[in-house]
C-alpha cells in the first residue's frame, strides 16, 4: 500500500493578500499619524530647569534666555534648539532643532532639558490617564 502525502503550498495566495493589506494599512496609519503630530494643534515645548517645568509656545519665533543659566533657546518655524550655552562640549547645541512630539535635548552641565509635546499642556491636567 502506497501512501501519498497531500502536498500543500506553505503560503497560499490569500495569505499573501492578507499580509500585503496589513502592511499597506499600517504604513498609511503611520504616515497619517506622523503628519498629524507635526502639524497638529498647539505644539509646545516643556522646559525643565533644575526640575522646574515651564512651557514655551512654538508658534512664536524668537530667542528665549533660560532663566538663571547661560543658555539661549531659539524658536523658529515651530522648531526649537539650543543655540548658545556655556557648557564645554556643546552637545546640546549639536542636537539641532527639535520639531516632533517626544523629541528631547538636554544640557547636563546647566541642568536644562527641553521636550516637545504636541498639545497645549495644562499644569492641572493629569500626566497619565488609565482606562
mmCIF file with all atom_site columns, C-alpha atoms in Angstrom:
data_model
loop_
_atom_site.group_PDB
_atom_site.id
_atom_site.type_symbol
_atom_site.label_atom_id
_atom_site.label_alt_id
_atom_site.label_comp_id
_atom_site.label_asym_id
_atom_site.label_entity_id
_atom_site.label_seq_id
_atom_site.pdbx_PDB_ins_code
_atom_site.Cartn_x
_atom_site.Cartn_y
_atom_site.Cartn_z
_atom_site.occupancy
_atom_site.B_iso_or_equiv
_atom_site.pdbx_formal_charge
_atom_site.auth_seq_id
_atom_site.auth_comp_id
_atom_site.auth_asym_id
_atom_site.auth_atom_id
_atom_site.pdbx_PDB_model_num
ATOM 1   C CA . UNK A 1 1   ? 0.000  0.000  0.000  1.00 0.00 ? 1   UNK A CA 1
ATOM 2   C CA . UNK A 1 2   ? 1.479  3.305  -1.079 1.00 0.00 ? 2   UNK A CA 1
ATOM 3   C CA . UNK A 1 3   ? 0.547  6.367  0.909  1.00 0.00 ? 3   UNK A CA 1
ATOM 4   C CA . UNK A 1 4   ? 0.634  9.661  -0.890 1.00 0.00 ? 4   UNK A CA 1
ATOM 5   C CA . UNK A 1 5   ? 1.097  12.805 1.119  1.00 0.00 ? 5   UNK A CA 1
ATOM 6   C CA . UNK A 1 6   ? -1.040 15.716 0.167  1.00 0.00 ? 6   UNK A CA 1
ATOM 7   C CA . UNK A 1 7   ? 1.416  18.466 -0.755 1.00 0.00 ? 7   UNK A CA 1
ATOM 8   C CA . UNK A 1 8   ? 0.020  21.890 0.051  1.00 0.00 ? 8   UNK A CA 1
ATOM 9   C CA . UNK A 1 9   ? 1.873  25.115 -0.562 1.00 0.00 ? 9   UNK A CA 1
ATOM 10  C CA . UNK A 1 10  ? 3.310  26.639 2.589  1.00 0.00 ? 10  UNK A CA 1
ATOM 11  C CA . UNK A 1 11  ? 1.915  30.084 1.798  1.00 0.00 ? 11  UNK A CA 1
ATOM 12  C CA . UNK A 1 12  ? -1.323 30.418 -0.106 1.00 0.00 ? 12  UNK A CA 1
ATOM 13  C CA . UNK A 1 13  ? -2.418 33.306 -2.296 1.00 0.00 ? 13  UNK A CA 1
ATOM 14  C CA . UNK A 1 14  ? -4.875 34.529 0.355  1.00 0.00 ? 14  UNK A CA 1
ATOM 15  C CA . UNK A 1 15  ? -2.048 34.665 2.946  1.00 0.00 ? 15  UNK A CA 1
ATOM 16  C CA . UNK A 1 16  ? -0.037 36.968 0.683  1.00 0.00 ? 16  UNK A CA 1
ATOM 17  C CA . UNK A 1 17  ? -3.071 39.209 0.143  1.00 0.00 ? 17  UNK A CA 1
ATOM 18  C CA . UNK A 1 18  ? -3.699 39.467 3.896  1.00 0.00 ? 18  UNK A CA 1
ATOM 19  C CA . UNK A 1 19  ? -0.053 40.266 4.660  1.00 0.00 ? 19  UNK A CA 1
ATOM 20  C CA . UNK A 1 20  ? 0.153  42.938 1.946  1.00 0.00 ? 20  UNK A CA 1
ATOM 21  C CA . UNK A 1 21  ? -3.131 44.506 3.112  1.00 0.00 ? 21  UNK A CA 1
ATOM 22  C CA . UNK A 1 22  ? -1.848 44.675 6.692  1.00 0.00 ? 22  UNK A CA 1
ATOM 23  C CA . UNK A 1 23  ? 1.395  46.318 5.538  1.00 0.00 ? 23  UNK A CA 1
ATOM 24  C CA . UNK A 1 24  ? -0.465 48.909 3.445  1.00 0.00 ? 24  UNK A CA 1
ATOM 25  C CA . UNK A 1 25  ? -2.866 49.777 6.287  1.00 0.00 ? 25  UNK A CA 1
ATOM 26  C CA . UNK A 1 26  ? -0.032 50.025 8.816  1.00 0.00 ? 26  UNK A CA 1
ATOM 27  C CA . UNK A 1 27  ? 2.015  52.266 6.526  1.00 0.00 ? 27  UNK A CA 1
ATOM 28  C CA . UNK A 1 28  ? -0.973 54.512 5.815  1.00 0.00 ? 28  UNK A CA 1
ATOM 29  C CA . UNK A 1 29  ? -1.696 54.836 9.539  1.00 0.00 ? 29  UNK A CA 1
ATOM 30  C CA . UNK A 1 30  ? 1.921  55.707 10.285 1.00 0.00 ? 30  UNK A CA 1
ATOM 31  C CA . UNK A 1 31  ? 2.071  58.389 7.579  1.00 0.00 ? 31  UNK A CA 1
ATOM 32  C CA . UNK A 1 32  ? -1.292 59.860 8.628  1.00 0.00 ? 32  UNK A CA 1
ATOM 33  C CA . UNK A 1 33  ? -0.375 59.896 12.336 1.00 0.00 ? 33  UNK A CA 1
ATOM 34  C CA . UNK A 1 34  ? 3.076  61.380 11.753 1.00 0.00 ? 34  UNK A CA 1
ATOM 35  C CA . UNK A 1 35  ? 1.592  64.223 9.719  1.00 0.00 ? 35  UNK A CA 1
ATOM 36  C CA . UNK A 1 36  ? -0.918 64.985 12.468 1.00 0.00 ? 36  UNK A CA 1
ATOM 37  C CA . UNK A 1 37  ? 1.817  65.182 15.120 1.00 0.00 ? 37  UNK A CA 1
ATOM 38  C CA . UNK A 1 38  ? 3.959  67.521 13.033 1.00 0.00 ? 38  UNK A CA 1
ATOM 39  C CA . UNK A 1 39  ? 1.217  69.946 12.112 1.00 0.00 ? 39  UNK A CA 1
ATOM 40  C CA . UNK A 1 40  ? -1.449 69.227 14.694 1.00 0.00 ? 40  UNK A CA 1
ATOM 41  C CA . UNK A 1 41  ? -2.756 71.832 17.061 1.00 0.00 ? 41  UNK A CA 1
ATOM 42  C CA . UNK A 1 42  ? -0.726 73.835 19.514 1.00 0.00 ? 42  UNK A CA 1
ATOM 43  C CA . UNK A 1 43  ? 2.774  72.432 19.654 1.00 0.00 ? 43  UNK A CA 1
ATOM 44  C CA . UNK A 1 44  ? 4.620  73.464 22.788 1.00 0.00 ? 44  UNK A CA 1
ATOM 45  C CA . UNK A 1 45  ? 7.973  72.779 24.380 1.00 0.00 ? 45  UNK A CA 1
ATOM 46  C CA . UNK A 1 46  ? 8.385  71.794 28.004 1.00 0.00 ? 46  UNK A CA 1
ATOM 47  C CA . UNK A 1 47  ? 11.440 73.494 29.506 1.00 0.00 ? 47  UNK A CA 1
ATOM 48  C CA . UNK A 1 48  ? 12.904 71.949 32.645 1.00 0.00 ? 48  UNK A CA 1
ATOM 49  C CA . UNK A 1 49  ? 15.443 73.887 34.709 1.00 0.00 ? 49  UNK A CA 1
ATOM 50  C CA . UNK A 1 50  ? 16.558 72.026 37.853 1.00 0.00 ? 50  UNK A CA 1
ATOM 51  C CA . UNK A 1 51  ? 13.329 70.018 37.584 1.00 0.00 ? 51  UNK A CA 1
ATOM 52  C CA . UNK A 1 52  ? 11.059 73.085 37.469 1.00 0.00 ? 52  UNK A CA 1
ATOM 53  C CA . UNK A 1 53  ? 8.759  72.945 34.413 1.00 0.00 ? 53  UNK A CA 1
ATOM 54  C CA . UNK A 1 54  ? 7.662  75.833 32.219 1.00 0.00 ? 54  UNK A CA 1
ATOM 55  C CA . UNK A 1 55  ? 6.164  75.951 28.724 1.00 0.00 ? 55  UNK A CA 1
ATOM 56  C CA . UNK A 1 56  ? 7.381  77.627 25.537 1.00 0.00 ? 56  UNK A CA 1
ATOM 57  C CA . UNK A 1 57  ? 4.886  78.251 22.721 1.00 0.00 ? 57  UNK A CA 1
ATOM 58  C CA . UNK A 1 58  ? 6.496  77.198 19.445 1.00 0.00 ? 58  UNK A CA 1
ATOM 59  C CA . UNK A 1 59  ? 4.160  79.314 17.311 1.00 0.00 ? 59  UNK A CA 1
ATOM 60  C CA . UNK A 1 60  ? 6.126  82.482 18.190 1.00 0.00 ? 60  UNK A CA 1
ATOM 61  C CA . UNK A 1 61  ? 9.605  82.850 16.693 1.00 0.00 ? 61  UNK A CA 1
ATOM 62  C CA . UNK A 1 62  ? 12.401 84.362 18.765 1.00 0.00 ? 62  UNK A CA 1
ATOM 63  C CA . UNK A 1 63  ? 15.114 83.724 21.326 1.00 0.00 ? 63  UNK A CA 1
ATOM 64  C CA . UNK A 1 64  ? 14.400 82.517 24.853 1.00 0.00 ? 64  UNK A CA 1
ATOM 65  C CA . UNK A 1 65  ? 17.005 83.049 27.574 1.00 0.00 ? 65  UNK A CA 1
ATOM 66  C CA . UNK A 1 66  ? 16.970 80.174 30.050 1.00 0.00 ? 66  UNK A CA 1
ATOM 67  C CA . UNK A 1 67  ? 16.344 81.740 33.464 1.00 0.00 ? 67  UNK A CA 1
ATOM 68  C CA . UNK A 1 68  ? 19.342 81.560 35.789 1.00 0.00 ? 68  UNK A CA 1
ATOM 69  C CA . UNK A 1 69  ? 21.556 79.859 33.204 1.00 0.00 ? 69  UNK A CA 1
ATOM 70  C CA . UNK A 1 70  ? 23.961 80.945 30.490 1.00 0.00 ? 70  UNK A CA 1
ATOM 71  C CA . UNK A 1 71  ? 21.943 79.245 27.735 1.00 0.00 ? 71  UNK A CA 1
ATOM 72  C CA . UNK A 1 72  ? 19.688 80.506 24.941 1.00 0.00 ? 72  UNK A CA 1
ATOM 73  C CA . UNK A 1 73  ? 16.981 78.635 23.053 1.00 0.00 ? 73  UNK A CA 1
ATOM 74  C CA . UNK A 1 74  ? 15.849 79.726 19.595 1.00 0.00 ? 74  UNK A CA 1
ATOM 75  C CA . UNK A 1 75  ? 12.305 79.143 18.298 1.00 0.00 ? 75  UNK A CA 1
ATOM 76  C CA . UNK A 1 76  ? 11.965 79.160 14.519 1.00 0.00 ? 76  UNK A CA 1
ATOM 77  C CA . UNK A 1 77  ? 9.002  77.993 12.403 1.00 0.00 ? 77  UNK A CA 1
ATOM 78  C CA . UNK A 1 78  ? 7.624  75.642 15.065 1.00 0.00 ? 78  UNK A CA 1
ATOM 79  C CA . UNK A 1 79  ? 11.050 74.241 15.950 1.00 0.00 ? 79  UNK A CA 1
ATOM 80  C CA . UNK A 1 80  ? 13.317 74.850 18.934 1.00 0.00 ? 80  UNK A CA 1
ATOM 81  C CA . UNK A 1 81  ? 17.037 74.362 19.590 1.00 0.00 ? 81  UNK A CA 1
ATOM 82  C CA . UNK A 1 82  ? 19.791 75.259 21.994 1.00 0.00 ? 82  UNK A CA 1
ATOM 83  C CA . UNK A 1 83  ? 21.767 77.970 20.178 1.00 0.00 ? 83  UNK A CA 1
ATOM 84  C CA . UNK A 1 84  ? 24.035 79.261 22.951 1.00 0.00 ? 84  UNK A CA 1
ATOM 85  C CA . UNK A 1 85  ? 25.429 77.552 26.022 1.00 0.00 ? 85  UNK A CA 1
ATOM 86  C CA . UNK A 1 86  ? 28.485 77.803 28.228 1.00 0.00 ? 86  UNK A CA 1
ATOM 87  C CA . UNK A 1 87  ? 28.879 74.026 28.555 1.00 0.00 ? 87  UNK A CA 1
ATOM 88  C CA . UNK A 1 88  ? 32.256 72.606 27.450 1.00 0.00 ? 88  UNK A CA 1
ATOM 89  C CA . UNK A 1 89  ? 31.205 70.023 24.825 1.00 0.00 ? 89  UNK A CA 1
ATOM 90  C CA . UNK A 1 90  ? 28.213 71.880 23.291 1.00 0.00 ? 90  UNK A CA 1
ATOM 91  C CA . UNK A 1 91  ? 26.356 68.581 22.821 1.00 0.00 ? 91  UNK A CA 1
ATOM 92  C CA . UNK A 1 92  ? 23.051 70.367 23.430 1.00 0.00 ? 92  UNK A CA 1
ATOM 93  C CA . UNK A 1 93  ? 23.747 72.742 20.527 1.00 0.00 ? 93  UNK A CA 1
ATOM 94  C CA . UNK A 1 94  ? 24.803 69.872 18.265 1.00 0.00 ? 94  UNK A CA 1
ATOM 95  C CA . UNK A 1 95  ? 21.434 68.152 18.825 1.00 0.00 ? 95  UNK A CA 1
ATOM 96  C CA . UNK A 1 96  ? 19.916 70.709 16.416 1.00 0.00 ? 96  UNK A CA 1
ATOM 97  C CA . UNK A 1 97  ? 16.315 71.793 16.010 1.00 0.00 ? 97  UNK A CA 1
ATOM 98  C CA . UNK A 1 98  ? 13.518 69.726 17.522 1.00 0.00 ? 98  UNK A CA 1
ATOM 99  C CA . UNK A 1 99  ? 10.087 69.711 15.903 1.00 0.00 ? 99  UNK A CA 1
ATOM 100 C CA . UNK A 1 100 ? 8.344  66.385 16.553 1.00 0.00 ? 100 UNK A CA 1
ATOM 101 C CA . UNK A 1 101 ? 6.433  65.403 19.673 1.00 0.00 ? 101 UNK A CA 1
ATOM 102 C CA . UNK A 1 102 ? 8.600  63.365 22.011 1.00 0.00 ? 102 UNK A CA 1
ATOM 103 C CA . UNK A 1 103 ? 11.950 64.761 20.875 1.00 0.00 ? 103 UNK A CA 1
ATOM 104 C CA . UNK A 1 104 ? 14.234 65.957 23.660 1.00 0.00 ? 104 UNK A CA 1
ATOM 105 C CA . UNK A 1 105 ? 17.528 67.791 24.095 1.00 0.00 ? 105 UNK A CA 1
ATOM 106 C CA . UNK A 1 106 ? 19.495 68.110 27.319 1.00 0.00 ? 106 UNK A CA 1
ATOM 107 C CA . UNK A 1 107 ? 22.277 70.360 28.577 1.00 0.00 ? 107 UNK A CA 1
ATOM 108 C CA . UNK A 1 108 ? 23.607 68.441 31.566 1.00 0.00 ? 108 UNK A CA 1
ATOM 109 C CA . UNK A 1 109 ? 26.131 70.997 32.903 1.00 0.00 ? 109 UNK A CA 1
ATOM 110 C CA . UNK A 1 110 ? 23.366 73.628 33.067 1.00 0.00 ? 110 UNK A CA 1
ATOM 111 C CA . UNK A 1 111 ? 20.733 71.115 34.266 1.00 0.00 ? 111 UNK A CA 1
ATOM 112 C CA . UNK A 1 112 ? 18.351 72.186 31.468 1.00 0.00 ? 112 UNK A CA 1
ATOM 113 C CA . UNK A 1 113 ? 16.227 69.992 29.226 1.00 0.00 ? 113 UNK A CA 1
ATOM 114 C CA . UNK A 1 114 ? 13.581 70.613 26.573 1.00 0.00 ? 114 UNK A CA 1
ATOM 115 C CA . UNK A 1 115 ? 10.889 68.240 25.351 1.00 0.00 ? 115 UNK A CA 1
ATOM 116 C CA . UNK A 1 116 ? 8.382  68.745 22.518 1.00 0.00 ? 116 UNK A CA 1
ATOM 117 C CA . UNK A 1 117 ? 4.731  67.962 23.218 1.00 0.00 ? 117 UNK A CA 1
ATOM 118 C CA . UNK A 1 118 ? 2.029  68.008 20.564 1.00 0.00 ? 118 UNK A CA 1
ATOM 119 C CA . UNK A 1 119 ? -0.700 69.621 22.647 1.00 0.00 ? 119 UNK A CA 1
ATOM 120 C CA . UNK A 1 120 ? -1.141 72.695 24.776 1.00 0.00 ? 120 UNK A CA 1
ATOM 121 C CA . UNK A 1 121 ? -0.126 71.289 28.151 1.00 0.00 ? 121 UNK A CA 1
ATOM 122 C CA . UNK A 1 122 ? -2.134 72.299 31.198 1.00 0.00 ? 122 UNK A CA 1
ATOM 123 C CA . UNK A 1 123 ? -0.484 72.433 34.608 1.00 0.00 ? 123 UNK A CA 1
ATOM 124 C CA . UNK A 1 124 ? -3.637 70.976 36.201 1.00 0.00 ? 124 UNK A CA 1
ATOM 125 C CA . UNK A 1 125 ? -4.056 68.154 33.671 1.00 0.00 ? 125 UNK A CA 1
ATOM 126 C CA . UNK A 1 126 ? -3.005 64.656 34.687 1.00 0.00 ? 126 UNK A CA 1
ATOM 127 C CA . UNK A 1 127 ? 0.211  63.257 33.222 1.00 0.00 ? 127 UNK A CA 1
ATOM 128 C CA . UNK A 1 128 ? -1.420 59.892 32.532 1.00 0.00 ? 128 UNK A CA 1
ATOM 129 C CA . UNK A 1 129 ? -4.963 58.537 32.245 1.00 0.00 ? 129 UNK A CA 1
ATOM 130 C CA . UNK A 1 130 ? -5.622 54.812 32.808 1.00 0.00 ? 130 UNK A CA 1
ATOM 131 C CA . UNK A 1 131 ? -8.682 53.176 31.276 1.00 0.00 ? 131 UNK A CA 1
#
